[in-house]
Amino acid sequence: MKALKFLLPLLPLVSSFSHPGLVVAESDLTRLRGKLSAELDPWQACWNKLVSMPPANIPYTPQAVSSVDRDNEANADLLWQDAAAAFTLALRWRVEGNTSYADAATAILTSWSEKLISIGTNDDQYLVAGLQGHQLANAGELLRDYIPFRENGLDKFRTMMVHVFLAKNIYFLEHRDGSEHNVKHFFANWELAQVASILAIGVLTDNTTTWNFAVDYFKNGTGNGAINNAITNIVQEPGTGNPLGQGQEEGRDQGHSALDFALLGVIGQQAWNQGEDLFAYNNSRILLGLVYPISINVIIFFSPTHRAEYFARYNLGYDVPFEPYTNGIVSYTEISHASRGDVRWAWEVLYNHYVMIKGQKAPWTTQYLNKTYETFGGFEPGSGSSGSPRVSGNYDTLGWGTLLYHLNESDVTLIRDSSTTGSAIHRSSTPATSLVKIQEATTSIPVNSDFLLVSATAVPASTGKPYSKEHHHGHHHHNHHNHHDYNSVSQGPGSCPSLPKNQ
């Protein structure tokens, strides 16, 4: 039972984590308060969207139950709706200082802590464990300094997160479930969700053993949640020869590939805020993948940026090379056009990290961020901001990237001036938040001359072979996996055509 070592320590092992330090750091909150005080767009426009949503307002009634299920009872929407509400309410408290929002968020988390026992028995339990696990942990992380929650709710909440969510996360990544006879059985989004959740719960519980497990799996794991398996091949971009990273789900459909990038952004940012630079790991493999899907979507093999570039290029309507893929269960000989052009809230964190902070070239990621702005009205929104609350794809990640990560040149200067490297350093030395002290800046956002201008109102022109939307087609999926109804195709993280849903 080797997983037990991750479950036993509920009390902090080492006080070396920065708090808050998951998808939101104190520096993000400080910067956001300044932007809103000056009523600057796009931050203000995005904030107006957030505060207009019923789940971000009070009163809010928690919907906690003892058991949730994505399949049989089909009531998991109660959990993902409440997780989104807890996060947005906690964020409002951190930004505005009104304790009524903190009280409402506290009520949500404590209600679930007191009732939730089971998150299902079939394979879909792992989707709940990963997707809602990292979301709930992020809400709790924002609330940890609120005295009523810290004194009367935090311990019980952390106990639930460890026993109900972390236990499933670890079990799944140790491939102990019978359906994991092939360690690459499950698509990348399933395992990436577990990595995101384990990282988040590790910080929430101040457990370095848990944290290190997730980091090690991301770098060296055997399943598709390890970055070298999530990005399966490095290919060359037509015309330039630049490396692009082919994502594991590119032959399946673009909606799930987009989810992979959204989760890679969560993983990368959570690690970055603790001084672990997974964005840069293995030659920025995440970025390589981004390029592949955007052209088909935009993503590159060696880094999150390269993977993102692949995905972005493809999904903007341009061709990308595709290497045949098989995991021994499914085989793909060509890239999928299904849900091509899919837009998720994933691109602010990727663009601002790679292009703005690090000064890397990511032209397709830049264009895909523009596509996001065009789709959502000038900013990147977040969980629950569009579509039916019953559809899981509208709640797979927390989002709100424009509020949390959008930077202008003055912001970047402050970040770089506060660190000689402009990137995270190892967590054991200095907390990431001590490296980044961002103050209010009022200048408009410039983009390096090597990149196209990011505009909230226009998508810049690009070169290459355009994609005809007439060729767009979808896959048929199980209804309980339906996912992002705000786009042209509905499908879910776990579904797959012509195969059992758990593949």
Short mmCIF file of C-alpha atoms in Angstrom, two decimals:
data_model
loop_
_atom_site.label_atom_id
_atom_site.label_comp_id
_atom_site.label_asym_id
_atom_site.label_seq_id
_atom_site.Cartn_x
_atom_site.Cartn_y
_atom_site.Cartn_z
CA MET A 1 0.00 0.00 0.00
CA LYS A 2 2.61 2.50 -0.99
CA ALA A 3 0.05 5.27 -1.42
CA LEU A 4 -0.54 5.41 2.33
CA LYS A 5 2.52 7.54 2.93
CA PHE A 6 0.79 10.35 1.05
CA LEU A 7 -2.40 10.09 3.09
CA LEU A 8 -1.09 9.88 6.63
CA PRO A 9 0.34 13.37 7.26
CA LEU A 10 -2.60 15.70 7.63
CA LEU A 11 -0.60 18.14 9.71
CA PRO A 12 2.02 20.30 7.98
CA LEU A 13 5.32 18.53 7.42
CA VAL A 14 7.37 21.52 6.31
CA SER A 15 6.44 25.20 6.38
CA SER A 16 8.21 25.96 3.12
CA PHE A 17 5.27 26.69 0.84
CA SER A 18 4.21 30.18 -0.21
CA HIS A 19 0.60 31.04 0.58
CA PRO A 20 -1.55 31.75 -1.29
CA GLY A 21 0.44 29.85 -3.86
CA LEU A 22 -1.59 27.86 -6.34
CA VAL A 23 -3.20 29.39 -9.43
CA VAL A 24 -3.30 32.68 -7.50
CA ALA A 25 -0.35 34.27 -5.70
CA GLU A 26 -0.38 37.37 -3.51
CA SER A 27 1.41 39.25 -6.28
CA ASP A 28 -1.50 38.49 -8.63
CA LEU A 29 -3.96 39.88 -6.10
CA THR A 30 -1.88 43.01 -5.52
CA ARG A 31 -1.64 43.68 -9.24
CA LEU A 32 -5.35 43.07 -9.77
CA ARG A 33 -6.37 45.44 -6.99
CA GLY A 34 -4.31 48.16 -8.62
CA LYS A 35 -5.80 47.59 -12.07
CA LEU A 36 -9.34 47.68 -10.71
CA SER A 37 -8.64 50.76 -8.62
CA ALA A 38 -7.60 52.53 -11.82
CA GLU A 39 -10.54 50.97 -13.74
CA LEU A 40 -8.22 49.65 -16.43
CA ASP A 41 -9.31 47.26 -19.15
CA PRO A 42 -9.20 44.41 -19.87
CA TRP A 43 -9.04 43.68 -16.13
CA GLN A 44 -12.08 45.82 -15.33
CA ALA A 45 -14.20 44.31 -18.10
CA CYS A 46 -13.31 40.81 -16.95
CA TRP A 47 -14.05 41.71 -13.33
CA ASN A 48 -17.43 43.11 -14.35
CA LYS A 49 -18.23 39.75 -15.90
CA LEU A 50 -17.21 37.86 -12.78
CA VAL A 51 -19.23 39.99 -10.36
CA SER A 52 -22.29 39.82 -12.63
CA MET A 53 -22.54 36.05 -12.19
CA PRO A 54 -25.00 34.69 -9.58
CA PRO A 55 -22.41 32.21 -8.19
CA ALA A 56 -20.09 35.14 -7.40
CA ASN A 57 -22.74 36.89 -5.36
CA ILE A 58 -24.48 36.50 -2.02
CA PRO A 59 -26.54 34.94 -0.73
CA TYR A 60 -25.34 31.63 -2.13
CA THR A 61 -26.76 28.30 -0.98
CA PRO A 62 -24.33 25.34 -0.93
CA GLN A 63 -25.53 22.19 -2.70
CA ALA A 64 -23.47 19.64 -0.77
CA VAL A 65 -24.48 15.98 -0.83
CA SER A 66 -22.88 12.82 0.56
CA SER A 67 -22.19 11.22 -2.82
CA VAL A 68 -21.59 12.65 -6.28
CA ASP A 69 -21.39 10.76 -9.54
CA ARG A 70 -20.72 11.88 -13.11
CA ASP A 71 -22.53 8.82 -14.43
CA ASN A 72 -25.25 6.98 -12.55
CA GLU A 73 -26.73 9.74 -10.40
CA ALA A 74 -25.38 12.45 -12.73
CA ASN A 75 -25.26 14.95 -9.90
CA ALA A 76 -21.59 15.92 -10.07
CA ASP A 77 -22.69 19.28 -11.41
CA LEU A 78 -23.60 20.23 -7.84
CA LEU A 79 -19.94 19.88 -6.91
CA TRP A 80 -18.42 21.68 -9.87
CA GLN A 81 -20.90 24.54 -9.53
CA ASP A 82 -20.09 24.92 -5.84
CA ALA A 83 -16.33 24.66 -6.45
CA ALA A 84 -16.54 27.50 -8.97
CA ALA A 85 -18.68 29.56 -6.60
CA ALA A 86 -16.31 29.01 -3.67
CA PHE A 87 -13.35 30.15 -5.75
CA THR A 88 -15.01 33.28 -7.15
CA LEU A 89 -16.44 34.28 -3.77
CA ALA A 90 -13.05 33.76 -2.11
CA LEU A 91 -11.43 35.80 -4.88
CA ARG A 92 -13.90 38.63 -4.33
CA TRP A 93 -13.03 38.64 -0.62
CA ARG A 94 -9.29 38.74 -1.36
CA VAL A 95 -9.74 41.62 -3.81
CA GLU A 96 -12.53 43.66 -2.22
CA GLY A 97 -12.08 42.83 1.47
CA ASN A 98 -15.78 42.21 2.10
CA THR A 99 -15.97 39.35 4.61
CA SER A 100 -19.50 38.47 3.51
CA TYR A 101 -17.97 36.83 0.44
CA ALA A 102 -15.49 34.93 2.60
CA ASP A 103 -18.34 33.74 4.80
CA ALA A 104 -20.23 32.48 1.76
CA ALA A 105 -17.16 30.66 0.41
CA THR A 106 -16.50 29.21 3.86
CA ALA A 107 -20.07 27.91 4.04
CA ILE A 108 -19.61 26.10 0.73
CA LEU A 109 -16.36 24.39 1.69
CA THR A 110 -17.44 23.44 5.20
CA SER A 111 -20.77 22.11 3.93
CA TRP A 112 -19.02 19.73 1.55
CA SER A 113 -16.46 18.82 4.22
CA GLU A 114 -19.26 17.74 6.54
CA LYS A 115 -21.23 15.73 3.96
CA LEU A 116 -19.13 14.39 1.10
CA ILE A 117 -18.11 10.74 1.42
CA SER A 118 -17.99 9.38 -2.13
CA ILE A 119 -17.24 10.76 -5.59
CA GLY A 120 -18.38 7.65 -7.48
CA THR A 121 -17.33 4.08 -8.12
CA ASN A 122 -16.75 3.86 -11.87
CA ASP A 123 -13.85 5.36 -13.80
CA ASP A 124 -15.45 8.79 -13.86
CA GLN A 125 -14.65 9.15 -10.17
CA TYR A 126 -11.10 10.01 -11.23
CA LEU A 127 -12.28 12.90 -13.38
CA VAL A 128 -14.10 14.31 -10.36
CA ALA A 129 -11.06 13.68 -8.17
CA GLY A 130 -8.75 15.56 -10.51
CA LEU A 131 -10.87 18.34 -11.95
CA GLN A 132 -12.88 19.27 -8.89
CA GLY A 133 -10.03 18.30 -6.58
CA HIS A 134 -7.71 21.02 -7.83
CA GLN A 135 -10.55 23.55 -7.96
CA LEU A 136 -11.66 22.99 -4.36
CA ALA A 137 -8.07 23.09 -3.13
CA ASN A 138 -7.57 26.42 -4.87
CA ALA A 139 -10.68 27.84 -3.21
CA GLY A 140 -9.44 26.62 0.16
CA GLU A 141 -6.01 28.10 -0.47
CA LEU A 142 -7.52 31.54 -1.05
CA LEU A 143 -9.52 31.23 2.17
CA ARG A 144 -6.80 29.84 4.43
CA ASP A 145 -6.04 33.26 5.94
CA TYR A 146 -9.68 34.00 6.77
CA ILE A 147 -9.78 33.50 10.53
CA PRO A 148 -13.27 31.95 10.84
CA PHE A 149 -12.38 29.37 8.17
CA ARG A 150 -8.89 28.78 9.51
CA GLU A 151 -10.15 28.18 13.04
CA ASN A 152 -13.37 26.29 12.34
CA GLY A 153 -13.22 24.82 8.86
CA LEU A 154 -9.73 24.40 7.42
CA ASP A 155 -8.75 21.19 9.24
CA LYS A 156 -11.98 19.42 8.35
CA PHE A 157 -11.71 20.64 4.76
CA ARG A 158 -8.13 19.40 4.42
CA THR A 159 -9.15 16.03 5.86
CA MET A 160 -11.85 15.68 3.20
CA MET A 161 -9.44 16.74 0.45
CA VAL A 162 -6.93 14.11 1.52
CA HIS A 163 -9.28 11.17 2.06
CA VAL A 164 -11.87 11.79 -0.66
CA PHE A 165 -9.77 13.40 -3.42
CA LEU A 166 -6.05 12.84 -2.89
CA ALA A 167 -6.55 9.13 -2.21
CA LYS A 168 -8.13 8.76 -5.66
CA ASN A 169 -5.51 10.97 -7.34
CA ILE A 170 -2.63 8.87 -6.01
CA TYR A 171 -4.35 5.54 -6.65
CA PHE A 172 -4.96 6.51 -10.27
CA LEU A 173 -1.41 7.70 -10.99
CA GLU A 174 0.00 4.57 -9.39
CA HIS A 175 -2.05 2.66 -12.00
CA ARG A 176 -3.61 0.41 -9.39
CA ASP A 177 -7.09 0.44 -10.91
CA GLY A 178 -7.92 -2.69 -12.88
CA SER A 179 -8.77 -0.68 -15.98
CA GLU A 180 -5.18 0.60 -16.04
CA HIS A 181 -3.71 -2.72 -17.17
CA ASN A 182 -2.08 -0.59 -19.85
CA VAL A 183 -0.51 2.41 -18.10
CA LYS A 184 -1.28 4.55 -21.15
CA HIS A 185 -4.90 3.39 -21.23
CA PHE A 186 -6.34 6.77 -20.25
CA PHE A 187 -6.04 9.94 -22.28
CA ALA A 188 -3.74 12.71 -21.10
CA ASN A 189 -6.45 14.94 -19.62
CA TRP A 190 -7.36 12.27 -17.06
CA GLU A 191 -3.84 12.10 -15.65
CA LEU A 192 -3.04 15.79 -15.99
CA ALA A 193 -6.09 16.50 -13.83
CA GLN A 194 -4.66 14.22 -11.14
CA VAL A 195 -1.28 15.97 -11.26
CA ALA A 196 -3.00 19.35 -10.89
CA SER A 197 -5.01 18.10 -7.93
CA ILE A 198 -2.07 16.49 -6.13
CA LEU A 199 0.01 19.65 -6.47
CA ALA A 200 -2.87 21.75 -5.15
CA ILE A 201 -3.61 19.48 -2.20
CA GLY A 202 0.09 19.29 -1.39
CA VAL A 203 0.22 23.06 -0.97
CA LEU A 204 -3.13 23.20 0.84
CA THR A 205 -1.88 20.67 3.41
CA ASP A 206 1.75 21.87 3.45
CA ASN A 207 2.81 18.34 2.53
CA THR A 208 6.07 18.25 0.60
CA THR A 209 5.85 14.48 0.10
CA THR A 210 2.60 14.89 -1.77
CA TRP A 211 3.99 17.82 -3.74
CA ASN A 212 7.15 15.98 -4.73
CA PHE A 213 5.14 12.98 -5.91
CA ALA A 214 3.25 15.16 -8.40
CA VAL A 215 6.35 16.97 -9.66
CA ASP A 216 8.19 13.69 -10.11
CA TYR A 217 5.27 12.13 -11.97
CA PHE A 218 4.99 15.10 -14.31
CA LYS A 219 8.68 14.76 -15.16
CA ASN A 220 9.18 10.99 -15.03
CA GLY A 221 5.80 9.23 -14.90
CA THR A 222 4.84 6.31 -17.11
CA GLY A 223 1.30 7.39 -18.02
CA ASN A 224 -0.02 10.13 -20.27
CA GLY A 225 0.04 12.73 -17.50
CA ALA A 226 3.83 12.80 -17.72
CA ILE A 227 4.89 15.63 -20.00
CA ASN A 228 6.95 13.40 -22.30
CA ASN A 229 3.86 11.26 -22.94
CA ALA A 230 1.38 14.13 -23.02
CA ILE A 231 3.49 15.50 -25.88
CA THR A 232 4.17 12.42 -27.95
CA ASN A 233 6.23 13.69 -30.87
CA ILE A 234 8.29 16.68 -31.91
CA VAL A 235 7.59 17.66 -35.49
CA GLN A 236 8.72 20.51 -37.73
CA GLU A 237 6.50 23.44 -38.60
CA PRO A 238 5.85 23.71 -42.34
CA GLY A 239 7.85 26.52 -43.92
CA THR A 240 10.00 27.38 -40.88
CA GLY A 241 11.27 24.05 -39.59
CA ASN A 242 10.57 25.22 -36.04
CA PRO A 243 9.83 22.43 -33.54
CA LEU A 244 6.22 21.78 -32.62
CA GLY A 245 4.91 19.36 -30.01
CA GLN A 246 2.23 16.92 -31.06
CA GLY A 247 -0.16 16.34 -28.17
CA GLN A 248 -1.35 12.89 -27.12
CA GLU A 249 -5.00 13.68 -27.89
CA GLU A 250 -4.50 15.39 -31.26
CA GLY A 251 -5.73 12.34 -33.16
CA ARG A 252 -8.77 12.11 -30.91
CA ASP A 253 -10.26 15.61 -31.11
CA GLN A 254 -9.34 19.22 -30.49
CA GLY A 255 -11.69 19.77 -27.56
CA HIS A 256 -9.80 17.35 -25.38
CA SER A 257 -6.47 18.65 -26.64
CA ALA A 258 -7.58 22.11 -25.54
CA LEU A 259 -8.37 20.70 -22.10
CA ASP A 260 -4.85 19.26 -21.95
CA PHE A 261 -3.42 22.74 -22.42
CA ALA A 262 -5.75 24.27 -19.90
CA LEU A 263 -4.57 21.71 -17.35
CA LEU A 264 -0.93 22.17 -18.31
CA GLY A 265 -1.38 25.87 -17.61
CA VAL A 266 -2.82 25.06 -14.17
CA ILE A 267 0.03 22.67 -13.41
CA GLY A 268 2.67 25.08 -14.64
CA GLN A 269 1.30 28.08 -12.73
CA GLN A 270 0.79 26.19 -9.47
CA ALA A 271 4.37 24.98 -9.64
CA TRP A 272 5.70 28.41 -10.70
CA ASN A 273 4.14 30.04 -7.65
CA GLN A 274 6.11 27.62 -5.48
CA GLY A 275 9.40 28.20 -7.28
CA GLU A 276 9.29 25.08 -9.50
CA ASP A 277 9.47 25.99 -13.19
CA LEU A 278 7.63 23.20 -14.97
CA PHE A 279 6.88 25.62 -17.81
CA ALA A 280 10.56 25.40 -18.75
CA TYR A 281 10.98 21.68 -18.12
CA ASN A 282 12.43 19.64 -20.99
CA ASN A 283 13.08 22.61 -23.25
CA SER A 284 9.67 24.21 -22.63
CA ARG A 285 7.82 21.18 -23.92
CA ILE A 286 4.46 22.67 -22.99
CA LEU A 287 5.01 25.58 -25.37
CA LEU A 288 5.91 23.24 -28.21
CA GLY A 289 2.55 21.54 -27.85
CA LEU A 290 0.72 24.83 -27.90
CA VAL A 291 1.92 25.58 -31.39
CA TYR A 292 0.69 22.28 -32.83
CA PRO A 293 -2.99 22.57 -31.90
CA ILE A 294 -3.34 26.25 -32.67
CA SER A 295 -2.14 25.68 -36.16
CA ILE A 296 -4.17 22.72 -35.49
CA ASN A 297 -4.48 24.13 -32.03
CA VAL A 298 -0.93 25.19 -30.87
CA ILE A 299 1.60 23.23 -28.59
CA ILE A 300 5.27 22.10 -28.78
CA PHE A 301 6.89 18.86 -27.64
CA PHE A 302 9.72 19.98 -25.41
CA SER A 303 7.85 22.61 -23.50
CA PRO A 304 4.36 23.61 -22.67
CA THR A 305 4.93 26.48 -25.07
CA HIS A 306 6.00 24.28 -27.95
CA ARG A 307 3.04 21.98 -27.41
CA ALA A 308 0.77 24.97 -27.20
CA GLU A 309 2.13 26.34 -30.46
CA TYR A 310 1.23 23.11 -32.26
CA PHE A 311 -2.33 23.19 -30.98
CA ALA A 312 -2.76 26.88 -31.65
CA ARG A 313 -1.48 26.75 -35.22
CA TYR A 314 -3.81 23.91 -36.16
CA ASN A 315 -6.87 25.35 -34.43
CA LEU A 316 -6.34 28.71 -36.08
CA GLY A 317 -6.83 26.89 -39.37
CA TYR A 318 -3.34 25.95 -40.57
CA ASP A 319 -1.77 22.61 -41.33
CA VAL A 320 0.58 20.77 -39.00
CA PRO A 321 2.46 17.50 -39.44
CA PHE A 322 1.06 14.47 -37.63
CA GLU A 323 2.90 11.33 -36.60
CA PRO A 324 0.74 8.18 -36.27
CA TYR A 325 -0.04 7.40 -32.63
CA THR A 326 -1.09 4.32 -30.69
CA ASN A 327 -1.19 3.48 -27.01
CA GLY A 328 -2.01 -0.15 -27.67
CA ILE A 329 -5.73 0.51 -27.29
CA VAL A 330 -6.47 3.31 -29.75
CA SER A 331 -4.61 4.21 -32.92
CA TYR A 332 -4.68 7.44 -34.94
CA THR A 333 -3.16 7.94 -38.37
CA GLU A 334 -4.17 11.58 -38.85
CA ILE A 335 -4.95 14.62 -36.78
CA SER A 336 -8.60 15.04 -35.88
CA HIS A 337 -10.72 17.92 -37.17
CA ALA A 338 -13.40 17.26 -34.56
CA SER A 339 -14.09 20.42 -32.52
CA ARG A 340 -11.34 22.24 -34.40
CA GLY A 341 -11.16 25.84 -33.26
CA ASP A 342 -12.25 24.93 -29.75
CA VAL A 343 -11.64 27.79 -27.31
CA ARG A 344 -11.07 27.30 -23.58
CA TRP A 345 -9.83 29.70 -20.95
CA ALA A 346 -6.21 28.61 -21.09
CA TRP A 347 -4.22 31.12 -23.09
CA GLU A 348 -3.63 34.13 -20.84
CA VAL A 349 -1.35 32.22 -18.49
CA LEU A 350 0.55 30.57 -21.35
CA TYR A 351 1.00 33.74 -23.39
CA ASN A 352 1.97 35.95 -20.47
CA HIS A 353 4.38 33.42 -19.05
CA TYR A 354 6.24 32.51 -22.22
CA VAL A 355 5.99 35.72 -24.22
CA MET A 356 5.71 38.52 -21.68
CA ILE A 357 7.73 37.24 -18.72
CA LYS A 358 10.29 35.10 -20.53
CA GLY A 359 10.37 36.88 -23.88
CA GLN A 360 10.02 33.68 -25.89
CA LYS A 361 8.57 33.59 -29.38
CA ALA A 362 5.10 32.09 -29.52
CA PRO A 363 3.33 33.65 -32.50
CA TRP A 364 0.54 31.06 -32.70
CA THR A 365 -0.15 31.24 -29.00
CA THR A 366 -0.35 35.01 -29.39
CA GLN A 367 -2.94 34.66 -32.14
CA TYR A 368 -4.92 32.11 -30.18
CA LEU A 369 -5.15 34.47 -27.25
CA ASN A 370 -6.60 37.00 -29.69
CA LYS A 371 -9.11 34.36 -30.76
CA THR A 372 -10.04 33.91 -27.10
CA TYR A 373 -10.63 37.65 -26.74
CA GLU A 374 -12.76 37.68 -29.86
CA THR A 375 -14.79 34.72 -28.65
CA PHE A 376 -15.50 35.98 -25.15
CA GLY A 377 -15.79 39.72 -25.68
CA GLY A 378 -12.35 41.16 -25.03
CA PHE A 379 -11.05 39.06 -22.14
CA GLU A 380 -10.63 35.48 -20.95
CA PRO A 381 -13.40 34.51 -18.50
CA GLY A 382 -13.69 31.52 -16.20
CA SER A 383 -15.64 28.66 -14.72
CA GLY A 384 -19.39 28.98 -15.02
CA SER A 385 -19.29 32.16 -17.08
CA SER A 386 -20.96 30.63 -20.14
CA GLY A 387 -23.08 27.67 -21.09
CA SER A 388 -25.20 25.30 -19.08
CA PRO A 389 -24.17 24.61 -15.46
CA ARG A 390 -24.95 20.96 -16.13
CA VAL A 391 -22.20 20.65 -18.75
CA SER A 392 -18.87 19.64 -17.24
CA GLY A 393 -16.76 21.31 -19.92
CA ASN A 394 -17.89 24.71 -18.72
CA TYR A 395 -16.30 23.94 -15.35
CA ASP A 396 -13.20 21.82 -16.06
CA THR A 397 -10.76 24.55 -14.98
CA LEU A 398 -11.19 27.76 -13.00
CA GLY A 399 -9.94 30.20 -15.64
CA TRP A 400 -10.20 34.01 -15.17
CA GLY A 401 -6.79 34.34 -16.77
CA THR A 402 -7.23 37.99 -17.74
CA LEU A 403 -7.78 38.95 -14.11
CA LEU A 404 -4.92 36.88 -12.77
CA TYR A 405 -2.21 36.81 -15.45
CA HIS A 406 -2.69 39.59 -18.00
CA LEU A 407 0.43 41.79 -17.95
CA ASN A 408 1.54 45.00 -19.57
CA GLU A 409 5.12 46.08 -20.15
CA SER A 410 5.41 47.89 -16.82
CA ASP A 411 4.25 44.78 -14.99
CA VAL A 412 6.87 42.71 -16.76
CA THR A 413 9.60 45.23 -15.95
CA LEU A 414 8.73 44.97 -12.27
CA ILE A 415 8.81 41.19 -12.42
CA ARG A 416 12.17 41.12 -14.16
CA ASP A 417 13.65 43.77 -11.87
CA SER A 418 12.70 41.68 -8.84
CA SER A 419 14.52 38.60 -10.13
CA THR A 420 17.77 38.26 -12.03
CA THR A 421 16.38 35.25 -13.87
CA GLY A 422 12.81 36.33 -14.49
CA SER A 423 11.69 32.84 -13.58
CA ALA A 424 10.98 30.69 -10.59
CA ILE A 425 13.82 29.21 -8.59
CA HIS A 426 13.86 25.98 -6.63
CA ARG A 427 11.20 25.94 -3.96
CA SER A 428 13.60 24.91 -1.21
CA SER A 429 15.48 28.20 -1.39
CA THR A 430 13.18 31.20 -1.82
CA PRO A 431 9.38 31.20 -2.15
CA ALA A 432 8.28 32.29 -5.61
CA THR A 433 6.12 35.07 -4.27
CA SER A 434 9.13 36.77 -2.75
CA LEU A 435 10.62 37.06 -6.22
CA VAL A 436 7.64 38.78 -7.79
CA LYS A 437 6.42 42.03 -6.28
CA ILE A 438 4.14 43.67 -8.78
CA GLN A 439 2.70 47.13 -8.39
CA GLU A 440 0.05 48.98 -10.36
CA ALA A 441 1.03 50.05 -13.86
CA THR A 442 -1.14 52.11 -16.17
CA THR A 443 0.54 51.81 -19.57
CA SER A 444 -1.13 49.90 -22.38
CA ILE A 445 0.08 46.40 -23.15
CA PRO A 446 2.86 46.24 -25.73
CA VAL A 447 4.01 43.03 -27.33
CA ASN A 448 7.58 42.35 -28.39
CA SER A 449 8.19 43.35 -31.99
CA ASP A 450 8.65 39.69 -32.88
CA PHE A 451 5.01 39.03 -32.01
CA LEU A 452 1.67 40.12 -33.29
CA LEU A 453 -0.14 42.70 -31.19
CA VAL A 454 -2.55 41.25 -28.67
CA SER A 455 -5.77 43.17 -29.08
CA ALA A 456 -9.11 42.68 -27.40
CA THR A 457 -10.91 43.67 -30.57
CA ALA A 458 -9.09 42.06 -33.49
CA VAL A 459 -7.32 38.88 -34.47
CA PRO A 460 -4.13 39.63 -36.41
CA ALA A 461 -3.61 38.24 -39.85
CA SER A 462 -1.33 35.25 -40.27
CA THR A 463 0.25 33.26 -43.02
CA GLY A 464 -0.13 29.63 -43.96
CA LYS A 465 -2.80 27.37 -45.35
CA PRO A 466 -6.24 28.28 -44.03
CA TYR A 467 -8.64 25.65 -42.79
CA SER A 468 -12.14 25.46 -44.21
CA LYS A 469 -14.80 25.19 -41.53
CA GLU A 470 -16.90 23.19 -43.99
CA HIS A 471 -14.77 20.18 -43.12
CA HIS A 472 -15.50 20.41 -39.42
CA HIS A 473 -17.09 17.32 -37.96
CA GLY A 474 -17.78 15.96 -34.52
CA HIS A 475 -17.57 12.67 -32.68
CA HIS A 476 -20.44 11.03 -30.87
CA HIS A 477 -20.00 10.78 -27.12
CA HIS A 478 -21.81 9.58 -24.05
CA ASN A 479 -24.21 12.20 -22.78
CA HIS A 480 -22.84 12.21 -19.26
CA HIS A 481 -19.50 13.33 -20.63
CA ASN A 482 -20.87 16.33 -22.49
CA HIS A 483 -18.41 19.10 -22.46
CA HIS A 484 -18.38 22.77 -23.46
CA ASP A 485 -21.70 23.54 -25.02
CA TYR A 486 -20.49 27.06 -25.83
CA ASN A 487 -18.82 25.68 -28.94
CA SER A 488 -19.90 23.61 -31.87
CA VAL A 489 -19.15 20.17 -30.44
CA SER A 490 -20.20 18.66 -27.11
CA GLN A 491 -17.91 16.03 -25.68
CA GLY A 492 -16.34 15.10 -22.38
CA PRO A 493 -12.96 14.45 -20.84
CA GLY A 494 -13.46 10.72 -20.62
CA SER A 495 -15.40 9.89 -23.73
CA CYS A 496 -14.02 8.36 -26.89
CA PRO A 497 -15.79 7.26 -30.08
CA SER A 498 -16.25 3.51 -30.65
CA LEU A 499 -14.59 2.66 -27.35
CA PRO A 500 -15.65 2.22 -23.73
CA LYS A 501 -16.02 5.61 -22.04
CA ASN A 502 -13.08 5.00 -19.72
CA GLN A 503 -10.65 4.93 -22.63
#
